[in-house]
XYZ file of C-alpha atoms in Angstrom:
559
model
C 39.125 -1.132 2.113
C 38.200 2.069 3.981
C 37.792 5.467 2.370
C 39.431 8.552 3.980
C 36.221 9.540 5.850
C 35.890 6.074 7.396
C 39.570 6.072 8.379
C 39.099 9.479 10.053
C 36.061 8.159 11.974
C 38.037 5.072 12.986
C 40.761 7.290 14.466
C 38.166 9.343 16.384
C 36.524 6.222 17.849
C 39.917 4.889 18.941
C 41.045 8.209 20.413
C 37.834 8.552 22.420
C 37.975 4.943 23.652
C 34.616 4.063 22.099
C 35.984 0.951 20.362
C 39.066 -1.216 20.532
C 41.294 -2.099 17.557
C 39.773 -5.582 17.497
C 36.201 -4.267 17.516
C 36.944 -1.816 14.715
C 38.529 -4.613 12.698
C 35.219 -6.505 12.996
C 33.399 -3.369 11.832
C 35.790 -2.974 8.894
C 35.352 -6.622 7.899
C 31.554 -6.212 7.945
C 31.855 -2.980 5.937
C 34.034 -4.697 3.310
C 31.765 -7.735 3.174
C 28.393 -5.967 2.896
C 29.259 -2.548 1.432
C 27.342 -0.840 4.274
C 28.560 2.587 5.389
C 31.255 2.308 8.073
C 29.433 4.619 10.509
C 26.197 2.630 10.108
C 27.989 -0.625 10.961
C 29.454 0.991 14.109
C 25.909 1.981 15.172
C 24.431 -1.422 14.246
C 27.055 -3.160 16.415
C 25.846 -1.080 19.381
C 29.155 0.649 20.140
C 27.498 4.089 20.041
C 24.088 5.489 19.081
C 23.494 7.868 16.197
C 22.973 10.985 18.345
C 26.182 10.495 20.332
C 28.115 9.717 17.142
C 26.995 13.020 15.605
C 28.087 14.880 18.746
C 31.431 13.060 18.741
C 32.146 13.949 15.091
C 31.088 17.570 15.642
C 33.325 17.857 18.691
C 36.328 16.441 16.823
C 35.770 18.984 14.030
C 35.259 21.893 16.414
C 31.798 22.522 14.992
C 28.186 21.830 16.044
C 25.262 19.500 15.350
C 22.487 21.183 13.359
C 18.961 19.798 13.818
C 17.142 20.147 10.495
C 13.867 19.019 12.056
C 13.799 21.998 14.425
C 14.983 24.730 12.073
C 13.742 25.837 8.659
C 16.159 27.321 6.150
C 15.446 30.609 4.395
C 14.973 30.467 0.632
C 17.759 32.933 -0.195
C 20.191 30.660 1.686
C 18.993 27.554 -0.152
C 19.506 29.365 -3.459
C 23.212 29.841 -2.635
C 23.779 26.263 -3.900
C 22.102 24.891 -7.023
C 20.215 21.559 -6.830
C 22.784 19.622 -8.893
C 25.678 20.689 -6.631
C 23.670 20.003 -3.468
C 22.833 16.478 -4.616
C 26.301 15.750 -6.017
C 28.045 16.727 -2.753
C 25.280 15.660 -0.358
C 25.135 19.109 1.267
C 22.506 21.672 2.215
C 23.199 25.366 2.976
C 21.635 26.409 6.308
C 22.989 29.904 7.071
C 24.812 32.785 5.344
C 26.035 35.958 7.067
C 27.260 37.769 3.982
C 30.699 36.173 3.782
C 30.535 32.795 5.571
C 28.271 29.989 4.326
C 27.371 27.232 6.800
C 26.347 23.883 5.284
C 25.389 20.480 6.658
C 27.046 17.536 4.935
C 26.299 13.808 4.657
C 30.080 13.292 4.804
C 31.403 15.913 7.287
C 34.750 14.105 7.565
C 35.389 14.572 3.844
C 37.461 17.744 4.119
C 37.640 18.218 0.335
C 33.934 19.123 0.214
C 34.429 22.462 1.970
C 37.446 23.297 -0.213
C 35.623 22.493 -3.465
C 32.477 24.378 -2.423
C 34.594 27.427 -1.542
C 36.114 27.284 -5.029
C 32.722 26.874 -6.725
C 30.833 29.487 -4.679
C 33.533 32.057 -3.966
C 32.643 32.154 -0.233
C 34.203 30.689 2.893
C 32.397 27.488 3.883
C 32.016 25.812 7.278
C 30.656 22.268 7.476
C 28.202 21.400 10.260
C 27.116 17.924 11.317
C 23.548 16.651 10.903
C 21.686 13.354 10.705
C 22.217 11.881 7.225
C 18.591 10.830 6.689
C 17.433 14.321 7.726
C 19.825 15.856 5.185
C 18.448 13.626 2.404
C 14.862 14.543 3.371
C 15.733 18.251 3.450
C 17.446 18.113 0.046
C 14.279 16.589 -1.436
C 12.170 19.208 0.390
C 14.152 22.264 -0.716
C 15.216 20.953 -4.116
C 12.156 18.981 -5.326
C 12.639 16.943 -8.471
C 10.221 18.344 -11.021
C 11.331 16.452 -14.106
C 8.723 16.403 -16.826
C 7.146 13.083 -17.816
C 7.442 11.534 -21.272
C 3.781 12.407 -21.889
C 4.413 16.060 -20.952
C 7.277 16.413 -23.424
C 5.450 14.616 -26.247
C 2.418 16.887 -25.854
C 4.623 19.942 -26.449
C 6.440 18.600 -29.519
C 5.739 19.218 -33.191
C 4.543 15.855 -34.548
C 4.279 16.824 -38.232
C 6.307 14.765 -40.695
C 9.781 16.079 -41.439
C 11.902 15.521 -44.531
C 15.654 15.125 -44.029
C 17.597 15.881 -47.208
C 21.067 15.167 -45.851
C 23.083 14.304 -42.733
C 23.352 17.980 -41.797
C 19.554 18.230 -41.595
C 19.457 15.133 -39.374
C 22.178 16.477 -37.075
C 20.440 19.843 -36.764
C 17.157 18.141 -35.857
C 18.921 15.900 -33.331
C 20.386 18.943 -31.571
C 17.137 20.895 -31.374
C 15.953 21.621 -27.825
C 12.720 19.499 -27.975
C 14.641 16.375 -29.119
C 17.398 16.912 -26.547
C 14.788 17.334 -23.813
C 12.805 14.281 -24.961
C 15.895 12.031 -24.895
C 16.915 13.374 -21.470
C 13.456 12.638 -20.053
C 13.556 9.072 -21.449
C 16.950 8.481 -19.826
C 15.881 10.044 -16.529
C 12.682 7.987 -16.332
C 14.433 4.689 -17.115
C 17.236 5.303 -14.607
C 14.736 6.442 -11.945
C 12.853 3.141 -12.436
C 16.175 1.239 -12.174
C 15.983 -0.125 -15.711
C 18.867 -2.216 -17.009
C 18.285 -1.537 -20.731
C 16.407 0.915 -22.973
C 15.254 -0.180 -26.458
C 14.567 2.292 -29.288
C 12.820 0.325 -32.071
C 11.678 1.768 -35.438
C 9.000 -0.137 -37.353
C 7.171 0.551 -40.618
C 4.320 2.499 -39.049
C 5.444 3.274 -35.517
C 8.422 4.001 -33.239
C 8.514 2.018 -30.002
C 10.548 2.710 -26.830
C 10.747 0.042 -24.144
C 12.851 -0.443 -21.032
C 13.729 -3.533 -19.034
C 13.205 -3.695 -15.264
C 13.919 -6.878 -13.273
C 14.206 -8.836 -16.523
C 10.822 -7.767 -17.987
C 10.236 -5.210 -20.764
C 7.793 -2.317 -20.298
C 6.603 0.051 -23.034
C 6.883 3.812 -22.672
C 4.261 6.151 -24.196
C 4.670 5.720 -27.940
C 6.287 8.707 -29.695
C 5.338 9.685 -33.271
C 7.104 7.716 -36.016
C 8.760 10.899 -37.337
C 10.843 11.234 -34.155
C 12.745 7.991 -34.820
C 15.502 9.491 -36.987
C 16.287 12.577 -34.841
C 16.038 10.646 -31.538
C 18.341 7.855 -32.694
C 20.703 10.415 -34.230
C 20.741 12.272 -30.901
C 21.805 9.077 -29.137
C 24.552 8.521 -31.733
C 25.819 12.079 -31.271
C 25.872 11.628 -27.464
C 27.915 8.421 -27.876
C 30.296 9.897 -30.486
C 29.143 7.533 -33.239
C 29.040 8.287 -36.953
C 25.485 9.461 -37.749
C 26.177 9.021 -41.478
C 26.831 5.285 -41.073
C 23.477 3.522 -41.145
C 24.452 0.247 -42.859
C 26.784 -1.308 -40.262
C 26.405 -2.011 -36.522
C 28.142 0.472 -34.223
C 28.987 0.408 -30.512
C 29.582 3.422 -28.312
C 29.401 4.776 -24.796
C 27.652 7.691 -23.055
C 28.849 9.014 -19.706
C 26.569 11.405 -17.843
C 25.432 12.483 -14.395
C 21.808 12.264 -13.309
C 20.884 13.463 -9.835
C 24.572 13.806 -9.035
C 25.195 10.107 -9.795
C 27.627 9.019 -12.528
C 25.828 6.811 -15.068
C 27.529 4.794 -17.802
C 25.477 3.825 -20.866
C 26.725 1.232 -23.372
C 25.241 1.937 -26.803
C 24.551 -0.631 -29.538
C 23.215 0.437 -32.976
C 21.859 -2.184 -35.369
C 20.589 -1.474 -38.927
C 17.087 -2.904 -39.534
C 14.539 -2.764 -42.375
C 12.967 0.456 -41.069
C 15.919 2.293 -39.562
C 18.439 1.732 -36.809
C 17.527 -0.075 -33.621
C 19.414 1.274 -30.597
C 19.792 -0.467 -27.240
C 21.309 1.270 -24.229
C 22.711 -0.867 -21.387
C 22.531 1.172 -18.169
C 25.371 0.692 -15.706
C 24.415 2.538 -12.527
C 26.981 1.709 -9.828
C 24.860 3.370 -7.128
C 22.064 0.758 -7.355
C 24.308 -2.307 -7.597
C 25.329 -3.819 -4.271
C 28.498 -5.775 -5.023
C 28.219 -7.939 -1.934
C 27.818 -11.706 -1.870
C 25.173 -11.340 0.844
C 23.050 -9.166 -1.473
C 22.771 -11.925 -4.112
C 20.086 -13.758 -2.150
C 21.808 -17.173 -2.151
C 21.243 -19.729 0.599
C 23.617 -19.459 3.565
C 25.053 -22.931 2.919
C 25.964 -21.957 -0.660
C 27.423 -18.617 0.488
C 29.610 -20.286 3.123
C 30.998 -22.795 0.603
C 31.508 -20.100 -2.031
C 33.407 -17.900 0.429
C 35.665 -20.792 1.346
C 36.393 -21.473 -2.334
C 37.320 -17.923 -3.346
C 39.794 -17.608 -0.477
C 41.802 -20.619 -1.678
C 45.278 -19.794 -3.025
C 44.743 -21.545 -6.367
C 42.138 -23.268 -8.516
C 39.321 -22.285 -10.890
C 35.798 -21.214 -9.967
C 33.370 -21.166 -12.907
C 30.066 -19.263 -12.869
C 27.581 -20.411 -15.504
C 24.154 -19.528 -16.794
C 22.475 -17.902 -19.792
C 22.873 -14.231 -20.718
C 21.251 -11.994 -18.098
C 21.526 -14.517 -15.262
C 23.722 -12.276 -13.098
C 27.076 -13.964 -13.729
C 28.975 -10.663 -13.931
C 27.454 -9.376 -10.693
C 28.420 -12.598 -8.919
C 31.998 -12.368 -10.211
C 32.253 -8.707 -9.179
C 30.889 -9.586 -5.725
C 33.493 -12.354 -5.367
C 36.246 -9.922 -6.384
C 34.960 -7.339 -3.920
C 35.074 -9.959 -1.170
C 38.745 -10.839 -1.773
C 39.956 -7.343 -2.697
C 42.599 -6.832 -0.015
C 45.846 -4.880 0.142
C 47.834 -8.118 0.324
C 46.399 -9.498 -2.921
C 47.100 -8.547 -6.564
C 43.891 -8.847 -8.615
C 43.653 -8.584 -12.398
C 40.547 -8.809 -14.602
C 39.943 -9.022 -18.350
C 36.416 -7.971 -19.331
C 34.371 -7.355 -22.472
C 33.552 -4.625 -21.564
C 34.599 -3.386 -18.098
C 31.187 -2.824 -16.482
C 32.050 -1.447 -13.041
C 35.296 0.116 -11.866
C 36.490 -1.388 -8.574
C 39.142 0.459 -6.627
C 42.279 -1.605 -6.026
C 41.776 -3.973 -8.983
C 43.590 -3.709 -12.325
C 40.842 -4.060 -14.961
C 41.676 -4.647 -18.628
C 39.096 -4.184 -21.430
C 39.059 -6.799 -24.184
C 39.268 -5.399 -27.732
C 39.274 -8.166 -30.319
C 39.319 -5.618 -33.159
C 42.945 -4.823 -32.295
C 43.814 -8.387 -31.268
C 43.375 -7.978 -27.497
C 41.670 -11.289 -26.709
C 41.019 -13.059 -23.409
C 43.857 -15.443 -24.234
C 46.363 -12.641 -24.891
C 45.261 -10.774 -21.771
C 45.730 -13.891 -19.641
C 49.183 -14.561 -21.074
C 50.192 -10.985 -20.209
C 48.627 -11.259 -16.732
C 51.008 -14.053 -15.756
C 53.916 -11.602 -16.105
C 52.189 -9.136 -13.760
C 52.678 -11.200 -10.568
C 48.936 -11.706 -9.871
C 47.377 -13.643 -6.992
C 43.877 -13.804 -8.462
C 42.628 -13.428 -12.019
C 39.157 -12.896 -13.415
C 38.415 -13.743 -17.049
C 35.112 -12.400 -18.327
C 34.505 -15.586 -20.306
C 36.264 -18.759 -21.429
C 35.377 -18.835 -25.137
C 37.835 -21.295 -26.658
C 40.218 -24.164 -25.989
C 43.279 -21.902 -25.975
C 41.871 -19.697 -23.198
C 40.643 -22.730 -21.231
C 44.108 -24.326 -21.330
C 45.750 -21.080 -20.246
C 43.283 -20.696 -17.346
C 44.047 -24.234 -16.158
C 47.782 -23.633 -16.481
C 47.400 -20.444 -14.415
C 45.551 -22.276 -11.638
C 48.114 -25.089 -11.560
C 50.954 -22.574 -11.154
C 49.547 -21.006 -7.987
C 46.854 -18.556 -9.128
C 43.138 -18.449 -8.388
C 41.033 -17.936 -11.533
C 37.385 -16.863 -11.758
C 35.532 -17.059 -15.063
C 32.238 -17.847 -16.803
C 30.924 -20.383 -19.303
C 27.596 -20.463 -21.140
C 25.998 -23.691 -19.906
C 22.557 -24.335 -18.445
C 23.599 -26.300 -15.367
C 26.628 -26.967 -13.207
C 27.070 -30.598 -14.292
C 27.029 -29.642 -17.989
C 29.999 -27.325 -17.427
C 32.276 -30.279 -16.762
C 31.218 -32.078 -19.942
C 31.462 -28.784 -21.871
C 35.124 -28.461 -20.865
C 35.706 -32.044 -22.006
C 34.023 -31.313 -25.331
C 36.317 -28.300 -25.773
C 39.271 -30.671 -25.554
C 40.351 -30.440 -21.888
C 41.521 -33.769 -20.444
C 39.443 -34.996 -17.456
C 42.510 -35.161 -15.157
C 43.189 -31.457 -15.810
C 39.584 -30.555 -14.983
C 39.798 -32.511 -11.728
C 43.107 -30.955 -10.671
C 42.166 -27.329 -11.411
C 38.400 -26.714 -11.050
C 37.340 -26.295 -7.406
C 33.676 -25.590 -8.070
C 30.973 -24.615 -10.556
C 28.170 -22.197 -9.666
C 25.160 -22.243 -12.001
C 22.570 -19.536 -11.460
C 19.454 -17.728 -12.662
C 17.888 -14.435 -11.632
C 14.227 -14.575 -10.619
C 11.948 -11.706 -9.639
C 10.980 -11.140 -6.011
C 7.356 -10.642 -4.989
C 6.725 -6.928 -4.422
C 6.737 -6.322 -0.635
C 4.282 -3.416 -1.005
C 1.425 -5.455 -2.487
C 2.302 -8.957 -1.260
C -0.683 -11.265 -0.626
C -0.733 -14.829 0.739
C -2.854 -17.697 -0.580
C -3.250 -21.469 -0.375
C -1.353 -23.216 -3.216
C -3.570 -25.097 -5.661
C -3.217 -28.786 -6.481
C -2.201 -27.820 -10.021
C 0.653 -25.633 -8.736
C 1.927 -28.384 -6.430
C 1.804 -30.856 -9.313
C 3.798 -28.486 -11.541
C 6.367 -28.090 -8.744
C 6.372 -31.872 -8.151
C 5.847 -31.444 -4.401
C 3.123 -32.727 -2.083
C 1.036 -30.889 0.492
C 3.070 -32.680 3.144
C 6.231 -31.124 1.678
C 4.606 -27.681 1.859
C 3.699 -28.288 5.491
C 0.936 -25.681 5.766
C 3.056 -22.830 4.374
C 1.347 -20.014 2.523
C 2.406 -19.022 -0.992
C 2.613 -15.386 -2.055
C 1.953 -13.216 -5.090
C 1.944 -9.474 -5.801
C -1.392 -7.838 -6.633
C 0.375 -5.039 -8.507
C 0.854 -1.485 -7.259
C 2.539 1.799 -8.145
C 5.808 0.724 -6.503
C 6.186 -2.297 -8.823
C 4.683 -0.718 -11.958
C 1.632 -3.010 -11.507
C 3.793 -6.086 -12.191
C 3.576 -7.684 -8.729
C 7.373 -8.000 -8.623
C 10.098 -5.736 -7.235
C 13.797 -6.620 -7.414
C 15.477 -9.930 -8.195
C 17.383 -12.669 -6.389
C 19.658 -15.472 -7.497
C 18.728 -19.128 -7.387
C 21.633 -21.460 -7.928
C 23.337 -24.806 -7.628
C 26.948 -25.189 -6.511
C 28.904 -28.220 -7.658
C 31.877 -28.887 -5.363
C 34.824 -30.841 -6.753
C 35.044 -33.567 -4.097
C 37.121 -36.769 -4.204
C 34.034 -38.730 -5.275
C 33.272 -36.194 -8.002
C 36.812 -36.230 -9.432
C 36.781 -40.040 -9.480
C 33.574 -39.982 -11.530
C 34.759 -37.263 -13.933
C 37.963 -39.222 -14.570
C 35.814 -41.948 -16.116
C 34.331 -39.518 -18.692
C 30.943 -39.558 -16.945
C 27.900 -38.043 -18.659
C 26.159 -34.840 -17.546
C 23.305 -36.883 -16.017
C 25.738 -39.043 -14.036
C 27.641 -36.004 -12.754
C 24.362 -34.298 -11.774
C 23.172 -37.397 -9.912
C 26.498 -37.745 -8.092
C 26.543 -34.055 -7.077
C 22.966 -34.299 -5.776
C 23.844 -37.391 -3.758
C 26.698 -35.428 -2.171
C 24.390 -32.618 -1.106
C 24.163 -30.241 -4.089
C 20.757 -28.567 -4.146
C 19.571 -28.436 -7.758
C 18.630 -25.057 -9.150
C 14.916 -25.902 -9.328
C 14.961 -27.084 -5.708
C 16.606 -23.806 -4.746
C 13.793 -21.992 -6.535
C 11.165 -24.085 -4.731
C 12.811 -23.124 -1.452
C 12.431 -19.450 -2.469
C 8.700 -20.079 -3.105
C 8.326 -21.746 0.308
C 10.047 -18.749 1.932
C 7.597 -16.340 0.305
C 10.242 -14.650 -1.837
C 8.881 -15.433 -5.303
C 6.090 -17.185 -7.206
C 5.561 -20.602 -8.750
C 5.325 -19.134 -12.257
C 8.617 -17.281 -11.856
C 10.590 -20.352 -10.744
C 9.117 -22.690 -13.357
C 9.748 -20.080 -16.066
C 13.517 -20.182 -15.452
C 14.060 -23.804 -14.388
């Protein structure tokens, strides 16, 4: 689905005869599939180069191309727009004649930018065209990020013990400038490092703050114990929670903008022996690529998965433990099939990422809004495809099967450790084998493993011990090198940077349904699936080792 800027560029390319309708449809399909910027796909396909595209856009707008590499911008012009606005809109002021401000924009075909800047600044604004990467470089050059480190803020704070007589004292302390600044720096640092969670943990003698990156926890510089109460109270105030309630768990939400990017934080407070433990789940849409290609699955699995999710009816189940990337896979599947001719509905606990064009319903069991009730209501909304965050009980499982048998495609998750066990889990829940066979089209079981850091990647000859642990021979390895990360600044000295999925995809074939109908065991189903070509999750991990993407320890840790 194209945004207004991409649609405007599409019209320009057609009008100028650069591309045909068919070629632009290929570009649009690639854009929808990968999430890449429409203009970048046009360039990658070779229809036009970047320089000519800039000239074409400038000509259509009646403006000019501004070369940031050849011209410096005066400081008084830069100061016309504050750093937050420049980053939020992706613009840089380049000239001001006293009444007219000229800016370069990363999205020159977004005509609302000029209107909103005129409203904010009180001056007429003209948008010029410039290379996007040059604009980003210039924004960093003229608006350098000088955020203090955690160590800097701690060194400036009063670390003497404080006595809080009542909730008013706590609230006042939580709103003091040093505490506010300290919390902001913690959030900024974690988001900058692309953390998924931040943990604030009070103990008897210390206060620990850790954040999770690529599945591993890292400790921040330890703050004084006396900061625990005001820091945690600050987080509760930001998430509109009751700071007086310290005996019961509480859940909340913080919405903020950092570097012009909207960030959603899910807040969980848990009473412990030495105060409240708070965990923030960071949902940063800008760093999540909701594309099936970005998941790192094998091409054979991707091709089969794509074929499955385009079927008119059936159930696709994604399984794995907590933190295995199930939600991201489901979102990527939804993104793939999100078309104007399809009605998509989701029920989620909670809604993690908003996707344009999809009706998303949050589950709230406190008021009786369960997955089962949501699904029952969905069937009266004329859906084509339905996503259930999780099948938790027999009632929901039966409803999901009924939905698939009446012409709907259902995507959902189950907590099982392998694809074969999902079938037996459904049977244990009380679903008849013939219903499983007639509704489930496939089961994808997955794990997330860390990738070797590309910045400090080193090759080596695998040892006999490693091959024995992997249960492969030197002949199987065939002279391939294995890789590890030495540890560098880019990967926080961990040797890993980013994650990929390893998986196994069970396809419901005729042979598989015949076996399931006989109440086969998990081991029998696994053996049958493997004989029909399913690559087991450990074998998929070994393939990732052979391809130099990850390490032996990482694969064996999760499989």
